Amino acid sequence: EDAIVERVEAKLGGDLEIAELSFDFDHADLRGVAFTLADGSSVTFDEVEVDLEEGGVWRGVVAVERVALRGGAIRGDVDDFRELADKLRKRSGADDEGGSSKRIRMRPKTVAVEGVAVELTWPRRGTASGGGVLDASVDVGAKTASITLADAVLRRGERSFEARRLRTEVAGGDDGVAFPVSLSIEGGAIPLTPEIAVADVHGDVTVTDRELTELIVDLAGGFSDREGSKRAEDHAGGELWSVAGKVRRDLSAGDIKLDMAAFELAKVPQVLERLPLVDSGDATVGGEVSLHFAEGKADVAGKVAIAGLNVDHAMLASEVVRDVGFDLELEASVDPGASELVLRKARLERKGVVLEVDGTIRHPEVVEERRYEINAAIPSVPCKDMLRAIPVELVPSLVGFDLSGDFEMTAAAKIDFADLEAVSLTGKVGIDKCKVKSAPPRVSSQRLQGPFTHRAVMRDGRVVVVELHPGSGDFTPLDDISPYMVAAVMTTEDGGFWRHKGFITSQFEAALRRNLKAGKIRLGASTITMQTVKNVLLSHERTFARKLQELFLTWYIERSLPKKRIMEIYLNVIEFGPGIYGVTRAARHYFGKKPADLTPPEAAYLALMLPSPVRRHVHYCEGELSSKFKRKHERILRYMQERGRIDDATYEAWKDVGITFDRREAGSKSECLAQIKRLMEASVKQHADSGLLQGATADPEDTAPENFEALLDEGDSEGYDPAAADAPGKPAMDEVDDIFMHAEER
């Protein structure tokens, strides 16, 4: 035994251990064999059986007939084992020469491997690794091998491939393995998302030569969740898709086709459980995609049809959006080398309404080299059909609108990440050709033009009633509100209010530019009309549904109500503090006076409350402004003067006066602060109970900080100008009104 160990270690350059060795004239049995290479890679076998040529020892011949390797593991660097294999081939050849008598033949005629665990890494390929349980049968003389890897797994970075079994049959050629070589896959799984995987992949992948010049695929499979993909094939829903064709590695030639006959999602219940869907077992998905490869690029053409999805997602709507479906046609070219997608045609159709998109997206790793050019259009379609094509759960407040006329839309975006100042967002939304024949009673111009009752549901579930009619004690006509109040909100919220028609298109471009610079979507364009719609008719929920309705209702309100009435409603319903709705209550609460008597500094303070009325109420609780908020307040007053909303004499008269709170409604400081904390920790969605969106859920806006010193320091950075977009005709941005708030701020 010692002699064998020393000889092997000397020839192969590693450490060999044999726990037990027994042999007779034509058989050897080794147990607990462990061979460790210098770099730490290792080979262990629970049992090694060696059969010698029967009777050979009596003739002075040592000839290995068969070797069986059972159990154990092969662990380590692939390159280490390649080097070891080369040494074994050389030693085997040398031993086989054995002089003319050929008395020693160490190369066996057959080798069997049974149940050996494999754990390999490819350091030259970054984090690539793989393994499984190996079984193999090798006929050395015939130069053939049958190899099976059970429970196989391959990983590279975050990508992975798993299979219940991989099989291949290989034959030796003049210079090694003879090609082509086919790999049979059973029970394969490839994750598509952290939750969903392509599952029960089965079929063959064929490699045509040693350099992997060409790949031929013929695969089929289904879908499952990540866990289900590791179990039996019945978790994948059967054969739901197939992919077949061939492609050269350099993408110089080839054709691949993916077919997915329409199937009901009930076939893949594990997938349904992982998706934001409810009651969607009868929903269907199907389509086909063809890829043609040439000159290193891929041309993609395909069709996909989706029908009957019921989507439940908090960012989409507060209710389940039912019967979501569409047909999609796609033609594109992909250049992997340039990280470029040329979208020649994307045509999405739903209920007769068509959305067409084309453009070029270049997205390399270097951010400054990215370029996007995207065009979108909705060809002319009757306005009523456009509204009908939108799932009703996305626009519940628009049920009851009867429209005439035709709608069309065009939009184009150009983004060069090396020059974000040159961002361009242009287009035209042809909704002005739509005419409202009738509107729902709650949103009708007749209701909003006259007296009405506004009920606001606060975060803690309390309902605050605001009576918008003369003599109610809650309502003040616009003519009886200090002009400084109008000047202040136009400075902080919407400088172009009297000129625009509800939207400032240039601000969408400006918001896009800021979002791209920040690397996240945070700022949205929100005019006074949009805020009025949100507060009176909708809710504060951050969903795509609310924003979609807000855009339509803003268009409608601007064309149904005079500007003065919109401003009047806005100032009488907007929240200026916890439960303090409307300028009448705000003027009384903070300053003990009527809205007509508000001074420029007092009006500026009230306007500054609007972005965060509960959080910023802390200054009233403290009895004075923090130094940071005071500088903010002084800045707004200066902007009012610079933009011509107050004259120079008025500014000079009031710039150093500041504000003095009326404390009659303050209560104790601790009670005041406790109210803020209670509201910020409450979970009821703030909304208008008298509006059109009911039963909203958790509010993702500000939460209470651990201490109220943080409240005193909140707000804009020192150099920020909240009215910078104000001149001329460009409103300031509503910083907190964006439905796609970055995840870190949720």
XYZ file of C-alpha atoms in Angstrom:
746
model
C 0.000 0.000 0.000
C 2.770 2.440 0.918
C 4.564 1.688 -2.320
C 1.429 2.401 -4.342
C 0.880 5.694 -2.519
C 4.462 6.845 -3.026
C 4.440 5.920 -6.715
C 1.156 7.709 -7.448
C 2.178 10.825 -5.524
C 5.504 10.968 -7.364
C 3.914 10.622 -10.803
C 0.825 12.800 -10.344
C 2.062 15.404 -7.854
C -0.563 15.206 -5.128
C -1.353 13.629 -1.773
C -2.947 10.178 -1.832
C -4.629 8.447 1.080
C -6.085 4.925 1.074
C -8.081 3.933 4.107
C -8.204 0.227 3.236
C -6.614 -1.961 0.558
C -7.250 -5.638 -0.156
C -6.311 -7.720 -3.208
C -5.762 -11.164 -4.584
C -4.274 -12.443 -7.806
C -6.846 -10.909 -10.183
C -8.723 -8.337 -8.102
C -8.021 -5.299 -5.910
C -10.474 -3.476 -3.658
C -9.659 -0.007 -2.302
C -11.846 1.896 0.146
C -11.681 5.484 1.357
C -9.468 6.710 -1.491
C -8.653 10.440 -1.383
C -6.339 12.287 -3.762
C -5.702 15.990 -3.094
C -3.979 18.226 -5.640
C -1.551 20.977 -4.738
C -4.142 23.749 -5.306
C -6.726 22.103 -3.063
C -8.857 20.353 -5.665
C -9.649 16.799 -4.637
C -10.932 13.439 -5.818
C -12.401 10.965 -3.338
C -13.998 7.575 -3.882
C -15.787 5.491 -1.313
C -14.809 2.349 -3.174
C -12.519 1.484 -6.090
C -12.665 -1.993 -7.641
C -9.917 -3.103 -10.029
C -10.227 -6.318 -12.051
C -7.027 -7.725 -13.602
C -6.726 -10.076 -16.539
C -7.606 -13.531 -15.260
C -4.501 -15.670 -14.827
C -2.249 -12.914 -16.045
C -0.153 -12.847 -12.918
C 0.908 -16.478 -13.581
C 2.223 -15.372 -16.964
C 4.076 -12.380 -15.537
C 1.511 -9.944 -16.982
C -0.276 -7.188 -15.092
C -3.196 -6.075 -17.243
C -6.086 -4.001 -15.896
C -9.386 -5.142 -17.369
C -11.987 -3.084 -15.509
C -12.118 -0.243 -12.980
C -15.264 0.648 -11.025
C -15.443 3.876 -9.017
C -18.291 4.170 -6.537
C -19.375 7.062 -4.310
C -17.206 9.963 -3.249
C -16.773 13.359 -4.857
C -14.806 15.363 -7.386
C -14.391 18.918 -6.131
C -12.350 21.856 -7.341
C -11.049 23.855 -10.292
C -11.737 22.474 -13.774
C -8.244 23.458 -14.916
C -6.714 21.351 -12.136
C -8.576 18.282 -13.345
C -7.659 18.925 -16.973
C -4.018 18.918 -15.935
C -4.531 15.722 -13.926
C -6.238 14.024 -16.890
C -3.305 14.904 -19.164
C -0.883 13.321 -16.688
C -2.986 10.177 -16.468
C -3.129 9.815 -20.255
C 0.627 10.194 -20.546
C 1.359 7.731 -17.728
C -1.120 5.240 -19.094
C 0.510 5.370 -22.509
C 3.984 4.963 -21.029
C 2.957 2.028 -18.880
C 1.224 0.346 -21.794
C 4.409 0.354 -23.863
C 6.127 -1.915 -21.313
C 8.699 -3.131 -23.766
C 8.074 -5.669 -26.490
C 6.585 -8.137 -24.074
C 3.968 -5.612 -22.971
C 3.855 -7.184 -19.537
C 2.188 -4.119 -17.953
C -1.099 -2.627 -19.179
C -2.486 -0.077 -16.743
C -5.124 1.321 -19.093
C -8.360 -0.564 -18.354
C -10.631 -1.861 -21.054
C -13.707 -0.445 -19.292
C -14.361 2.106 -16.569
C -17.578 2.465 -14.596
C -18.446 5.450 -12.419
C -21.390 5.184 -10.049
C -22.869 7.908 -7.830
C -19.891 10.271 -7.649
C -20.751 13.838 -6.613
C -19.254 16.558 -8.799
C -18.656 20.156 -7.692
C -16.598 22.177 -10.163
C -15.659 25.814 -10.635
C -14.449 27.721 -13.694
C -12.394 30.609 -12.237
C -11.518 31.911 -15.687
C -15.235 32.476 -16.236
C -15.797 34.542 -13.145
C -18.279 32.960 -10.769
C -19.189 29.985 -12.981
C -19.742 26.696 -11.160
C -21.565 23.443 -11.677
C -22.123 19.958 -10.423
C -24.357 16.972 -9.962
C -24.143 13.227 -9.402
C -22.075 11.437 -12.036
C -22.629 7.988 -13.541
C -20.579 6.892 -16.530
C -19.654 3.830 -18.550
C -16.492 4.005 -20.665
C -15.318 1.469 -23.254
C -11.669 2.407 -23.598
C -10.967 0.146 -26.529
C -13.956 1.306 -28.543
C -13.365 4.888 -27.464
C -16.990 5.364 -26.442
C -18.579 6.671 -23.280
C -22.063 7.019 -21.884
C -22.299 9.805 -19.302
C -25.184 10.811 -17.037
C -25.245 13.724 -14.602
C -28.210 13.646 -12.235
C -29.431 16.656 -10.247
C -27.270 18.839 -12.453
C -26.794 22.526 -11.767
C -24.824 25.190 -13.618
C -24.433 28.720 -12.271
C -22.822 31.887 -13.532
C -23.395 35.002 -11.496
C -27.129 35.270 -10.799
C -28.035 33.029 -13.727
C -28.558 29.313 -13.255
C -29.667 26.141 -15.017
C -30.833 23.012 -13.239
C -31.803 19.632 -14.634
C -33.060 16.377 -13.237
C -30.757 14.547 -15.633
C -28.260 15.299 -18.398
C -27.145 12.489 -20.714
C -24.682 12.203 -23.569
C -22.994 9.527 -25.668
C -19.518 10.401 -26.910
C -17.013 8.653 -29.145
C -13.309 9.178 -29.554
C -11.794 10.537 -32.733
C -8.312 11.062 -34.084
C -7.773 14.150 -31.946
C -10.107 13.505 -29.061
C -13.899 13.537 -28.900
C -15.666 12.960 -32.203
C -18.296 15.548 -33.109
C -21.170 16.254 -33.305
C -22.057 15.608 -29.661
C -25.629 15.734 -28.413
C -26.727 16.448 -24.859
C -30.095 15.097 -23.793
C -31.893 17.155 -21.140
C -34.581 15.896 -18.778
C -36.411 18.074 -16.259
C -34.456 21.249 -16.927
C -35.295 24.565 -15.268
C -34.151 28.117 -15.984
C -35.347 31.004 -13.768
C -37.050 33.847 -15.618
C -37.686 35.941 -12.514
C -36.958 35.443 -8.801
C -40.311 33.632 -8.601
C -40.969 32.009 -12.016
C -38.966 29.458 -14.006
C -39.085 27.715 -17.358
C -39.578 24.146 -16.158
C -39.526 20.506 -17.290
C -37.218 21.429 -20.156
C -36.573 18.316 -22.239
C -34.980 17.578 -25.581
C -31.563 17.756 -27.185
C -28.813 20.301 -27.644
C -26.174 19.387 -30.230
C -22.678 20.847 -30.557
C -21.178 20.470 -34.027
C -17.463 20.858 -33.249
C -14.888 21.344 -30.516
C -14.950 25.141 -30.889
C -18.745 25.196 -30.347
C -19.095 26.875 -33.730
C -22.727 25.883 -34.134
C -25.486 24.908 -31.739
C -28.581 22.908 -32.690
C -31.508 22.947 -30.257
C -34.722 20.966 -30.093
C -36.336 21.606 -26.717
C -39.769 21.819 -25.154
C -41.159 22.428 -21.685
C -43.527 24.285 -19.422
C -43.503 26.801 -16.582
C -43.494 26.622 -12.802
C -42.441 28.490 -9.703
C -38.802 28.251 -8.628
C -39.539 25.440 -6.156
C -41.879 23.528 -8.432
C -39.293 23.582 -11.215
C -37.125 21.240 -9.116
C -39.827 18.621 -8.702
C -41.633 16.297 -11.085
C -42.702 17.317 -14.569
C -46.379 17.526 -13.605
C -45.609 20.828 -11.858
C -44.775 22.482 -15.206
C -48.227 22.163 -16.780
C -47.188 19.836 -19.582
C -45.539 20.778 -22.849
C -46.496 24.432 -23.253
C -43.707 25.683 -25.503
C -41.067 24.440 -27.912
C -37.924 25.928 -29.382
C -36.056 24.497 -32.361
C -33.379 25.541 -34.822
C -29.690 26.176 -35.061
C -27.393 29.135 -34.605
C -23.694 29.794 -35.014
C -21.885 31.022 -31.916
C -20.794 34.259 -33.606
C -24.421 34.836 -34.706
C -23.270 34.869 -38.337
C -26.080 32.525 -39.370
C -28.980 30.585 -37.950
C -32.699 30.412 -37.342
C -34.555 29.684 -34.104
C -38.301 29.450 -33.665
C -40.225 29.553 -30.393
C -43.805 28.301 -30.423
C -46.225 28.608 -27.526
C -49.740 27.490 -28.312
C -52.337 29.370 -26.277
C -52.864 27.653 -22.933
C -54.894 28.385 -19.818
C -52.912 29.530 -16.806
C -54.751 26.950 -14.699
C -52.249 24.475 -16.135
C -49.488 26.160 -14.138
C -51.021 26.829 -10.695
C -47.602 27.340 -9.117
C -46.971 30.197 -11.547
C -50.366 31.722 -10.808
C -49.585 31.742 -7.092
C -46.405 33.723 -7.708
C -47.877 36.350 -10.024
C -49.958 39.398 -9.011
C -53.059 37.702 -10.417
C -56.369 36.531 -8.955
C -59.048 34.297 -10.466
C -56.989 33.990 -13.645
C -57.083 30.235 -14.218
C -59.095 30.743 -17.415
C -56.719 33.419 -18.735
C -54.743 32.403 -21.812
C -51.257 33.162 -23.103
C -49.835 32.140 -26.453
C -47.688 33.222 -29.347
C -44.720 32.579 -31.580
C -41.342 34.231 -32.033
C -38.815 33.718 -34.835
C -35.163 34.719 -34.671
C -32.958 34.993 -37.755
C -29.231 35.422 -37.148
C -26.806 37.074 -39.565
C -23.663 39.196 -39.306
C -23.657 39.047 -35.516
C -27.209 40.330 -35.174
C -30.625 38.810 -34.593
C -33.825 39.788 -36.349
C -36.840 39.111 -34.151
C -40.426 38.784 -35.329
C -43.321 37.498 -33.336
C -46.884 37.620 -32.111
C -48.190 37.269 -28.565
C -51.800 37.103 -27.416
C -52.869 37.506 -23.776
C -56.482 37.362 -22.616
C -58.438 37.306 -19.381
C -55.845 38.328 -16.795
C -57.125 39.721 -13.491
C -54.245 41.785 -12.131
C -53.900 42.682 -8.452
C -50.974 45.080 -7.958
C -50.766 47.967 -5.502
C -49.069 50.291 -7.980
C -51.617 49.613 -10.697
C -54.898 50.214 -8.886
C -56.541 49.836 -5.492
C -58.880 47.229 -6.988
C -58.255 44.109 -9.058
C -57.968 45.122 -12.716
C -60.018 42.539 -14.577
C -60.003 41.155 -18.095
C -56.588 42.481 -19.036
C -55.581 41.295 -22.484
C -54.078 42.420 -25.753
C -52.503 41.271 -29.010
C -48.894 42.227 -29.681
C -46.959 42.106 -32.949
C -43.230 42.698 -32.804
C -40.430 43.243 -35.317
C -36.993 44.148 -34.041
C -33.266 43.759 -34.556
C -30.848 43.026 -31.715
C -27.121 43.731 -31.906
C -25.544 42.166 -28.778
C -22.110 43.548 -29.607
C -23.402 47.108 -29.571
C -25.991 46.469 -26.819
C -28.550 47.884 -29.218
C -32.200 47.140 -29.904
C -33.810 48.550 -33.026
C -37.566 48.301 -32.634
C -38.963 48.475 -36.135
C -42.510 47.753 -35.098
C -44.408 47.029 -31.919
C -48.152 47.011 -32.429
C -50.342 46.477 -29.375
C -54.095 46.190 -29.917
C -56.907 46.027 -27.387
C -60.605 46.294 -28.226
C -59.944 48.088 -31.496
C -57.467 50.613 -30.082
C -53.923 50.364 -31.430
C -50.682 51.573 -29.860
C -47.710 51.670 -32.231
C -44.136 51.988 -30.949
C -40.793 52.091 -32.741
C -37.324 53.364 -31.979
C -33.768 52.528 -31.037
C -32.431 51.682 -27.598
C -28.677 51.511 -27.086
C -27.931 50.335 -23.555
C -24.253 49.465 -22.913
C -22.834 49.122 -19.405
C -21.266 52.589 -19.557
C -24.162 54.911 -18.700
C -22.801 57.863 -20.678
C -22.880 55.777 -23.868
C -26.606 55.016 -23.640
C -28.962 56.468 -26.253
C -32.745 56.095 -26.450
C -35.021 57.237 -29.265
C -38.615 56.104 -28.901
C -41.723 57.026 -30.876
C -45.270 56.102 -29.903
C -48.611 56.747 -31.553
C -52.273 55.895 -31.207
C -53.918 56.321 -34.634
C -57.246 58.120 -34.774
C -59.970 56.234 -32.941
C -63.411 57.271 -31.648
C -63.055 58.780 -28.174
C -65.699 56.474 -26.753
C -63.769 53.440 -28.045
C -60.571 54.747 -26.489
C -62.288 55.013 -23.110
C -63.932 51.601 -23.522
C -60.572 49.942 -24.228
C -59.249 50.887 -20.782
C -60.175 48.335 -18.073
C -62.899 49.879 -15.945
C -60.956 49.279 -12.714
C -58.277 51.650 -13.993
C -60.823 54.404 -14.598
C -63.790 53.798 -12.256
C -64.442 57.527 -11.909
C -64.865 57.830 -15.672
C -67.771 55.403 -15.824
C -70.727 57.413 -17.068
C -68.807 59.708 -19.387
C -70.300 59.767 -22.870
C -67.851 61.051 -25.455
C -68.004 61.958 -29.113
C -65.252 62.877 -31.550
C -61.957 61.192 -32.312
C -58.816 60.702 -30.235
C -55.231 60.364 -31.426
C -51.807 60.633 -29.845
C -48.174 60.946 -30.851
C -45.110 61.096 -28.613
C -41.368 61.043 -29.160
C -38.515 60.877 -26.667
C -34.810 61.366 -27.341
C -32.381 60.694 -24.517
C -28.608 60.971 -24.704
C -27.146 60.046 -21.323
C -23.958 61.910 -22.196
C -25.975 65.138 -22.491
C -29.126 64.980 -20.385
C -29.700 68.697 -20.855
C -30.575 67.850 -24.460
C -33.375 65.457 -23.461
C -36.340 65.911 -25.769
C -39.929 64.861 -25.078
C -42.395 65.984 -27.712
C -45.799 64.957 -28.927
C -49.458 65.732 -29.097
C -52.374 64.216 -27.232
C -55.366 64.870 -29.425
C -57.970 64.705 -26.693
C -59.220 68.191 -27.565
C -61.123 66.629 -30.448
C -63.151 64.689 -27.893
C -66.400 66.226 -26.703
C -68.190 65.376 -23.468
C -71.838 64.703 -24.195
C -72.578 63.834 -20.565
C -70.631 63.307 -17.342
C -71.242 61.402 -14.077
C -73.218 63.512 -11.564
C -70.417 63.659 -8.987
C -67.953 65.202 -11.410
C -70.314 67.212 -13.564
C -69.631 70.888 -14.093
C -73.125 71.627 -12.768
C -72.216 70.132 -9.386
C -68.790 71.737 -9.141
C -69.989 75.133 -10.317
C -72.472 75.412 -7.481
C -72.415 74.760 -3.720
C -71.373 71.256 -2.681
C -70.148 69.364 0.361
C -66.611 68.014 0.452
C -65.795 65.172 2.825
C -62.147 64.344 3.366
C -61.104 61.102 5.058
C -57.950 61.582 7.105
C -55.270 58.987 7.720
C -56.753 57.968 11.062
C -60.155 57.407 9.479
C -61.788 60.599 10.723
C -63.986 62.419 8.236
C -63.676 66.191 7.913
C -66.624 67.953 6.274
C -66.100 71.156 4.306
C -69.248 72.970 3.177
C -68.488 74.905 -0.001
C -71.325 77.397 0.079
C -71.611 80.968 1.354
C -72.324 81.334 5.052
C -71.108 77.853 5.977
C -68.126 79.088 7.946
C -65.851 76.880 5.823
C -66.081 78.662 2.493
C -64.593 81.959 1.360
C -65.258 83.260 -2.176
C -62.128 83.918 -4.196
C -62.798 87.649 -4.227
C -62.682 87.617 -0.404
C -59.347 85.790 -0.209
C -56.190 87.856 0.081
C -54.499 88.224 -3.319
C -51.275 87.386 -1.511
C -52.627 83.872 -0.955
C -53.168 83.382 -4.690
C -49.717 84.841 -5.370
C -48.135 82.459 -2.856
C -49.637 79.227 -4.212
C -48.822 80.266 -7.763
C -45.234 80.757 -6.649
C -44.894 77.418 -4.870
C -47.275 75.281 -6.914
C -48.246 76.557 -10.358
C -46.920 79.772 -11.861
C -48.717 79.344 -15.176
C -52.151 78.589 -13.767
C -54.012 81.424 -15.481
C -52.471 80.555 -18.871
C -52.283 76.776 -19.189
C -55.128 74.353 -19.867
C -54.421 72.057 -16.967
C -51.081 70.734 -18.171
C -47.687 72.219 -18.888
C -46.184 69.901 -21.477
C -42.710 71.373 -21.089
C -42.756 70.289 -17.458
C -43.109 66.638 -18.410
C -39.837 67.016 -20.302
C -38.246 68.836 -17.370
C -39.443 66.151 -14.943
C -38.029 63.428 -17.208
C -34.685 65.229 -17.310
C -34.545 65.539 -13.513
C -35.513 61.910 -13.031
C -32.782 60.735 -15.400
C -30.188 62.850 -13.631
C -31.296 61.514 -10.257
C -31.299 57.928 -11.497
C -34.811 57.394 -10.169
C -38.327 58.629 -10.804
C -39.241 61.153 -8.158
C -40.543 64.471 -9.462
C -43.837 64.804 -11.317
C -45.554 67.757 -12.923
C -48.718 68.667 -10.979
C -50.659 71.831 -11.660
C -53.217 73.441 -9.367
C -55.988 71.960 -11.507
C -54.488 68.489 -11.142
C -54.207 68.939 -7.383
C -57.824 70.087 -7.238
C -58.944 66.988 -9.108
C -56.845 64.759 -6.850
C -58.181 66.282 -3.637
C -61.837 66.794 -4.564
C -62.591 63.933 -6.925
C -59.997 61.232 -6.354
C -57.561 60.289 -3.586
C -53.921 60.523 -2.600
C -53.167 56.923 -3.558
C -50.055 56.517 -5.684
C -51.358 54.262 -8.431
C -51.344 54.311 -12.190
C -55.146 54.259 -12.077
C -55.368 57.467 -10.046
C -52.913 59.263 -12.291
C -54.724 58.145 -15.429
C -58.050 59.407 -14.103
C -56.423 62.583 -12.839
C -55.172 63.411 -16.339
C -58.591 62.911 -17.928
C -60.509 64.748 -15.216
C -58.040 67.642 -15.331
C -58.731 67.984 -19.043
C -62.476 67.857 -18.381
C -62.466 70.320 -15.458
C -60.354 72.844 -17.371
C -62.919 72.849 -20.149
C -65.952 72.835 -17.878
C -65.132 75.376 -15.152
C -63.791 78.941 -15.223
C -60.257 79.386 -13.938
C -61.481 81.503 -11.038
C -63.788 78.716 -9.890
C -60.979 76.140 -10.054
C -58.739 78.378 -7.922
C -61.643 79.036 -5.552
C -62.322 75.316 -5.045
C -58.618 74.609 -4.639
C -58.066 77.168 -1.882
C -61.208 76.040 -0.058
C -60.460 72.291 0.020
C -56.676 71.939 0.092
C -55.169 70.652 3.366
C -53.019 73.180 5.253
C -52.440 71.063 8.367
C -53.771 67.994 10.187
C -57.514 68.146 9.551
C -57.252 71.823 8.539
C -58.956 71.904 5.144
C -59.423 75.139 3.253
C -57.960 78.596 3.599
C -60.815 79.746 5.859
C -59.944 77.274 8.611
C -56.206 77.687 7.988
C -56.265 81.477 8.375
C -58.277 81.144 11.577
C -56.170 78.292 13.013
C -52.716 79.684 12.364
C -53.306 83.434 12.533
C -56.746 84.037 14.066
C -57.997 86.029 11.102
C -60.069 85.858 7.927
C -58.523 84.879 4.561
C -58.961 88.430 3.300
C -56.591 89.719 5.980
C -53.639 87.410 5.314
C -50.328 89.224 4.926
C -47.654 88.228 2.359
C -45.563 86.352 4.985
C -48.647 84.532 6.293
C -49.733 83.577 2.777
C -46.215 82.341 1.996
C -46.256 80.191 5.140
C -49.603 78.594 4.229
C -48.355 77.869 0.704
C -45.293 76.158 2.161
C -47.555 73.830 4.156
C -49.070 72.257 1.036
C -46.450 69.649 0.086
C -46.555 68.081 3.567
C -49.310 69.631 5.698
C -49.159 67.131 8.568
C -45.383 66.941 8.873
C -44.854 70.699 8.578
C -47.453 71.431 11.248
C -44.652 70.777 13.741
C -43.591 74.435 13.502
C -46.989 75.509 14.809
C -46.623 73.012 17.666
C -43.212 74.478 18.502
C -44.589 78.015 18.317
C -41.946 79.193 15.847
C -40.207 78.268 12.625
C -36.976 76.298 12.639
C -34.008 78.211 11.240
C -34.005 76.065 8.102
C -37.731 76.499 7.486
C -37.425 80.208 8.168
C -34.846 80.513 5.386
C -37.180 78.585 3.120
C -40.021 80.954 4.041
C -37.902 84.026 3.332
C -36.891 82.538 -0.003
C -40.508 82.037 -1.095
C -41.367 85.609 -0.187
C -38.444 86.785 -2.300
C -39.597 84.633 -5.229
C -43.043 86.227 -4.997
C -41.396 89.610 -5.498
C -38.990 88.445 -8.228
C -41.837 86.967 -10.241
C -43.928 90.103 -9.987
C -46.635 88.665 -7.777
C -46.053 91.322 -5.160
C -44.543 94.699 -5.931
C -41.218 95.932 -4.595
C -42.813 98.206 -2.022
C -44.887 95.372 -0.567
C -41.867 93.108 -0.406
C -39.739 95.720 1.341
C -42.531 96.385 3.811
C -42.957 92.723 4.770
C -39.657 90.928 4.138
C -38.420 91.308 7.716
C -41.747 91.038 9.522
C -42.050 87.265 9.709
C -45.097 85.552 11.175
C -46.708 85.243 14.593
C -48.908 82.238 15.316
C -52.283 82.546 17.017
C -52.033 79.925 19.778
C -55.691 79.652 20.759
C -56.135 76.315 18.955
C -52.667 74.977 19.726
C -53.322 73.127 22.976
C -50.227 71.776 24.689
C -47.066 71.150 22.736
C -47.088 67.450 23.599
C -50.701 67.042 22.444
C -49.942 68.914 19.225
C -46.918 66.736 18.429
C -48.776 63.568 19.395
C -51.462 64.380 16.842
C -48.844 64.631 14.099
C -47.276 61.333 15.068
C -50.640 59.588 15.281
C -51.641 60.733 11.813
C -48.310 59.856 10.233
C -48.457 56.355 11.690
C -52.069 55.769 10.651
C -52.787 53.432 7.746
C -56.049 54.698 6.244
C -55.603 56.058 2.751
C -56.335 59.754 2.650
C -59.075 60.423 0.125
C -62.168 62.404 -0.623
C -65.174 60.519 0.707
C -67.345 62.714 -1.477
C -65.149 61.914 -4.481
C -64.996 59.034 -6.902
C -62.432 56.622 -5.437
C -63.641 54.817 -2.326
C -62.143 52.208 0.000
C -58.506 53.023 -0.615
C -55.757 51.235 1.286
C -52.470 51.941 3.025
C -50.898 55.339 2.504
C -47.253 55.136 1.341
C -46.511 58.776 2.108
C -44.512 60.198 5.035
C -44.129 58.070 8.135
C -43.315 59.342 11.573
C -39.599 59.714 12.328
C -38.127 58.428 15.554
C -37.831 61.968 16.918
C -39.410 65.256 16.025
C -36.108 67.026 15.574
C -36.069 65.324 12.188
C -39.368 67.033 11.381
C -37.884 70.432 12.090
C -35.050 69.785 9.640
C -37.112 68.276 6.824
C -37.581 69.876 3.466
C -35.704 71.114 0.459
C -31.981 71.596 0.251
C -30.730 75.101 0.868
C -30.177 75.852 -2.798
C -33.511 74.538 -4.030
C -35.931 76.902 -5.747
C -39.446 75.370 -5.637
C -40.621 77.939 -8.167
C -37.702 77.665 -10.555
C -40.020 76.411 -13.277
C -42.310 79.334 -12.690
C -41.165 81.833 -15.298
C -42.821 82.467 -17.641
C -45.782 80.161 -17.841
C -44.023 77.163 -16.298
C -45.354 75.951 -12.943
C -43.282 74.727 -10.066
C -43.320 71.023 -9.407
C -45.322 69.194 -6.793
C -42.511 67.237 -5.214
C -44.628 64.620 -3.517
C -47.039 63.872 -6.341
C -45.503 61.011 -8.238
C -47.074 57.557 -8.448
C -43.799 55.882 -9.240
C -42.046 56.902 -6.014
C -38.626 55.267 -5.697
C -38.668 52.075 -3.665
C -36.389 53.502 -0.974
C -39.013 56.122 -0.141
C -41.936 53.704 0.233
